[in-house]
Short mmCIF file of C-alpha atoms in Angstrom, two decimals:
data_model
loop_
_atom_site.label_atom_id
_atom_site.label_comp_id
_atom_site.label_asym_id
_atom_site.label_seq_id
_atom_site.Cartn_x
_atom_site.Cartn_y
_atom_site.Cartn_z
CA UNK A 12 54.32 77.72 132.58
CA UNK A 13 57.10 75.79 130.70
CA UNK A 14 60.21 76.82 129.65
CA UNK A 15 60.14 77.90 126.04
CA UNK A 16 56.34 77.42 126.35
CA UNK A 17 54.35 80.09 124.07
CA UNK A 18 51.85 82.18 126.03
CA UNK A 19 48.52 82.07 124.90
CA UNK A 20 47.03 84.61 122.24
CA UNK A 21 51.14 85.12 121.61
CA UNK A 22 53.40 84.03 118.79
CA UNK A 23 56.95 83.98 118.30
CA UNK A 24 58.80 86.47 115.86
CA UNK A 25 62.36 87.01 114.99
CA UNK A 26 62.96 90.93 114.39
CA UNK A 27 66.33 91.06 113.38
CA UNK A 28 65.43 88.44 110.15
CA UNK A 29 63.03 92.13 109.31
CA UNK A 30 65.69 94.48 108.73
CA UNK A 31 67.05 95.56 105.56
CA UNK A 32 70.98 95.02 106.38
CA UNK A 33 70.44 91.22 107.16
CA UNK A 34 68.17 90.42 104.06
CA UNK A 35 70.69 92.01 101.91
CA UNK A 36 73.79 89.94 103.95
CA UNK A 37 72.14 86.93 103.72
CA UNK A 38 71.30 87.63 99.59
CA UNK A 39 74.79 88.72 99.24
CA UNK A 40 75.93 85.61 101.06
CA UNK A 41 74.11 83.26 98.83
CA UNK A 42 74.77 84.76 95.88
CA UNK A 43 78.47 84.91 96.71
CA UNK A 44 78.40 81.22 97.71
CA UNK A 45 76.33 80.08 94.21
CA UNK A 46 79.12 82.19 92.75
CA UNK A 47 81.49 80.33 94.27
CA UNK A 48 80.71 77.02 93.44
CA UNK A 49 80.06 78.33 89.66
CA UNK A 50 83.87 79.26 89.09
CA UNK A 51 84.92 76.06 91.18
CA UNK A 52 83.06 73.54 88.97
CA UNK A 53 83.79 75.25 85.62
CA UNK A 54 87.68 74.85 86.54
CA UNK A 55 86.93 71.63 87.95
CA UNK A 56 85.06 70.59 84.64
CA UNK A 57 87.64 72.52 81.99
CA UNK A 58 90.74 71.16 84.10
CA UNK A 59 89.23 67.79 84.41
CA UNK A 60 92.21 65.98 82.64
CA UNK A 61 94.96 67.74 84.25
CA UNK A 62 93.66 67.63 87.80
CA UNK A 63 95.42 65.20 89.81
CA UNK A 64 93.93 63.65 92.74
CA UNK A 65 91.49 66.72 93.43
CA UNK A 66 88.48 65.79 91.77
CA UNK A 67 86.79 64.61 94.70
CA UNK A 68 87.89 67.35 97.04
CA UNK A 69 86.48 70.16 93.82
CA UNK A 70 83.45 68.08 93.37
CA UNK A 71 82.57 68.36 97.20
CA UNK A 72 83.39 71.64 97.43
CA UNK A 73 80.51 72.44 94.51
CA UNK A 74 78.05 70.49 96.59
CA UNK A 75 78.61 72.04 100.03
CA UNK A 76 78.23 75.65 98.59
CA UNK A 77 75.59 74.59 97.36
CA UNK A 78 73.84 73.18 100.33
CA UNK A 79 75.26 75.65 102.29
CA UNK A 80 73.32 78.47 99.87
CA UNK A 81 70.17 76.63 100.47
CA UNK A 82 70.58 76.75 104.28
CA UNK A 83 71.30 80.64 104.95
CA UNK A 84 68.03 81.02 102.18
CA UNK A 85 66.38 79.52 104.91
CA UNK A 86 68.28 81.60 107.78
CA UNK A 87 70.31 79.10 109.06
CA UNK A 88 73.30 80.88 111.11
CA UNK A 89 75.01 78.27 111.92
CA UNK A 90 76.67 77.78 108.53
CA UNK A 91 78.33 81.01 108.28
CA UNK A 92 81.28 80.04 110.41
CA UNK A 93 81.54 76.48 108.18
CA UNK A 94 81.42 78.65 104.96
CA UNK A 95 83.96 81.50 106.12
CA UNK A 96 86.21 78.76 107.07
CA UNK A 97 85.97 76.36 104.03
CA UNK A 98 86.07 79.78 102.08
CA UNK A 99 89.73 80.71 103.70
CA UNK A 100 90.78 77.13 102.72
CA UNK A 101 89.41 77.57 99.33
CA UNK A 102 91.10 80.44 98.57
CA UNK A 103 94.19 79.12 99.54
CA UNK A 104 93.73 76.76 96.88
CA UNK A 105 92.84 78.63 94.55
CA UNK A 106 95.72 81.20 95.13
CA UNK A 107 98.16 78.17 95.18
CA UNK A 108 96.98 76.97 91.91
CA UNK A 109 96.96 80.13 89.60
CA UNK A 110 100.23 80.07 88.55
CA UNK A 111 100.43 76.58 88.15
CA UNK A 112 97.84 76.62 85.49
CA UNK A 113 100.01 80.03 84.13
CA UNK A 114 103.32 77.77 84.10
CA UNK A 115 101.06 75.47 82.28
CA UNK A 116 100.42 77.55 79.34
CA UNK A 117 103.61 76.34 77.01
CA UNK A 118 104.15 74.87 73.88
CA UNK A 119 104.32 71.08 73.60
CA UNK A 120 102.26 70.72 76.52
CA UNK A 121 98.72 69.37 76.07
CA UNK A 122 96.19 71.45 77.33
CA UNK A 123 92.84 70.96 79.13
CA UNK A 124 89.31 71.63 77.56
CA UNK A 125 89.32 75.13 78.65
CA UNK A 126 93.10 77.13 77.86
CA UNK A 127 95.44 77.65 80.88
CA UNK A 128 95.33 81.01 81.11
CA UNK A 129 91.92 80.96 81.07
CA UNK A 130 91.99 78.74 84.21
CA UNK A 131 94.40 80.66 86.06
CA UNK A 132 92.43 83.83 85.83
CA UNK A 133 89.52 81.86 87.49
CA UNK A 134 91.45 80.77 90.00
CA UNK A 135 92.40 84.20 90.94
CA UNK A 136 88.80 85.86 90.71
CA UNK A 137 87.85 83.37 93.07
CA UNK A 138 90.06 84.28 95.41
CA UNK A 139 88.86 87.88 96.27
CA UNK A 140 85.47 86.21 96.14
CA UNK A 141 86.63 83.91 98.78
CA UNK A 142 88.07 86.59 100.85
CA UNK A 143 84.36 88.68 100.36
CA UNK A 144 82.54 85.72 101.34
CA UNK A 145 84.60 85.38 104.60
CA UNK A 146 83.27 89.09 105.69
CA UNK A 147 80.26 88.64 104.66
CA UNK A 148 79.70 85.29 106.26
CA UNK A 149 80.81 87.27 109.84
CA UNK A 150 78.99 90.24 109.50
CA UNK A 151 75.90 88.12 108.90
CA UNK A 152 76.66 86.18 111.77
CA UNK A 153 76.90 89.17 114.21
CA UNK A 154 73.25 90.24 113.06
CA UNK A 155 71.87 87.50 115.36
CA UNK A 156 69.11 85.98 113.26
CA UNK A 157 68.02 83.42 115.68
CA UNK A 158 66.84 85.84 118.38
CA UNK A 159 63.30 85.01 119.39
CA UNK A 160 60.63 87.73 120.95
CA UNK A 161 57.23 86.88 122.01
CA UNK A 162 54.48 89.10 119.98
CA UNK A 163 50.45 89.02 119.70
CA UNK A 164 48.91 86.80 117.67
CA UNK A 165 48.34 89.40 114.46
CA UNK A 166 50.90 92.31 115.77
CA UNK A 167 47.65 93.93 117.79
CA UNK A 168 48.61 96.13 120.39
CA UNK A 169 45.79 96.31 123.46
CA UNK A 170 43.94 99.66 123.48
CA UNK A 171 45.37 102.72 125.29
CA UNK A 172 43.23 103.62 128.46
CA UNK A 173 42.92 107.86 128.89
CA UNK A 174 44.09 108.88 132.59
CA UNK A 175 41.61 108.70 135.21
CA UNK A 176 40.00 111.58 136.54
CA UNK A 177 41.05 114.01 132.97
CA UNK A 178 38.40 113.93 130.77
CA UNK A 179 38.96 113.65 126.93
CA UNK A 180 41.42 115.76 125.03
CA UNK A 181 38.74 116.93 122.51
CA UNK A 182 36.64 118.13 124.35
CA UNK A 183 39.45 120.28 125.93
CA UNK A 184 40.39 121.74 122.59
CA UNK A 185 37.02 122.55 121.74
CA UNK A 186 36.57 124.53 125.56
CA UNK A 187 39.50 126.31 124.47
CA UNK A 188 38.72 127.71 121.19
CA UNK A 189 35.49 128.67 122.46
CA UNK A 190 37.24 130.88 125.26
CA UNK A 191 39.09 132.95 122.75
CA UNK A 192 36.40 134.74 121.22
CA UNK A 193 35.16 135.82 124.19
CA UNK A 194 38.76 136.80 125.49
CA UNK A 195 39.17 139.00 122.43
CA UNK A 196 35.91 140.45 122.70
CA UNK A 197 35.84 141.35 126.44
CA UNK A 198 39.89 143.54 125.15
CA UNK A 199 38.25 145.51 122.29
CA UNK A 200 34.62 146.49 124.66
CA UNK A 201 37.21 148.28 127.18
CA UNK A 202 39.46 149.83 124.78
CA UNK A 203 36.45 151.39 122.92
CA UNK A 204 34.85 152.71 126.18
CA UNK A 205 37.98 154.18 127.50
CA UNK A 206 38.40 156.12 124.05
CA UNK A 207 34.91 157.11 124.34
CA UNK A 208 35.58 158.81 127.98
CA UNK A 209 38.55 160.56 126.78
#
């Protein structure tokens, strides 16, 4: 036979995709990744005129969260390292650009479509975000979701055959319910004749 060839009347099944904790991390990473690129693009979009030179870099970062969302849907475990590293770099970022947008908030300075403050306090939920996503990320990649077993075709286990030489185990049970009676009756005949004899 091949190697990675399929035995016959056999399929191929992941187990670990079937257990509760990695459906729930891989949910919780997507949802933390659509997150994410939610808070990125509205202070991308409301900052537009005051950004300088990252506009590209924001915009890209939207679309890879985004792609990378659709892959781990689909079980893909080799973007979790990708997004807990863009995630640290992210969130450096984002920590580096809170109080700017705080200094920001003056008078005689023209503001952006959304306020400053209002911008800086985005940047800094999306930093804990960031820093969830990274754990996240691991501990989803330490469930191994790519391991591959080799199961029936329909999960249909072959019959048990009983011992050889043992006959079946009801008709045991019923041999030894019909022995009690008799048991118990064989006790009370004596004690009744040795009562009778005293």
């Amino acid at each position: 036979m091949e190697a990675g060839a399929i035995r016959p009347g056999y399929e191929l099944w992941r187990p670990n995709r079937e257990k509760p904790e990695a459906n729930s991390a891989r949910a919780l990473v997507v949802f933390l990744l659509l997150i994410s690129a939610g808070l990125a693009l509205v202070i991308t979009i409301g900052g537009w005129t005051r950004l300088e030179g990252a506009k590209p870099v924001a915009l890209l970062y939207v679309a890879l969260y985004v792609l990378f969302a659709f892959l781990v849907a689909r079980w893909n475990r080799g973007s979790l390292p990708v997004i807990a590293a863009l995630a640290i770099i992210l969130a450096i970022f984002a920590g580096i650009a809170a109080p700017a947008w705080f200094d920001r908030s003056k008078e005689g300075l023209t503001g952006p479509a959304l306020p400053d403050d209002l911008l800086g306090l985005l940047c800094l939920v999306l930093v804990p975000v960031q820093v969830i996503l990274i754990a996240v990320a691991m501990v989803a990649f330490n469930q191994e979701w790519h391991v591959e077993e080799e199961r029936p075709i329909g999960d249909e286990l072959p019959p048990v055959e009983p011992p050889k030489g043992r006959g079946p185990t009801k008709r045991r049970a019923t041999t030894r319910r019909s022995s009690a009676p008799r048991t118990g009756g064989t006790r009370r005949t004596t004690a009744t004749r040795r009562t009778r004899k005293a």
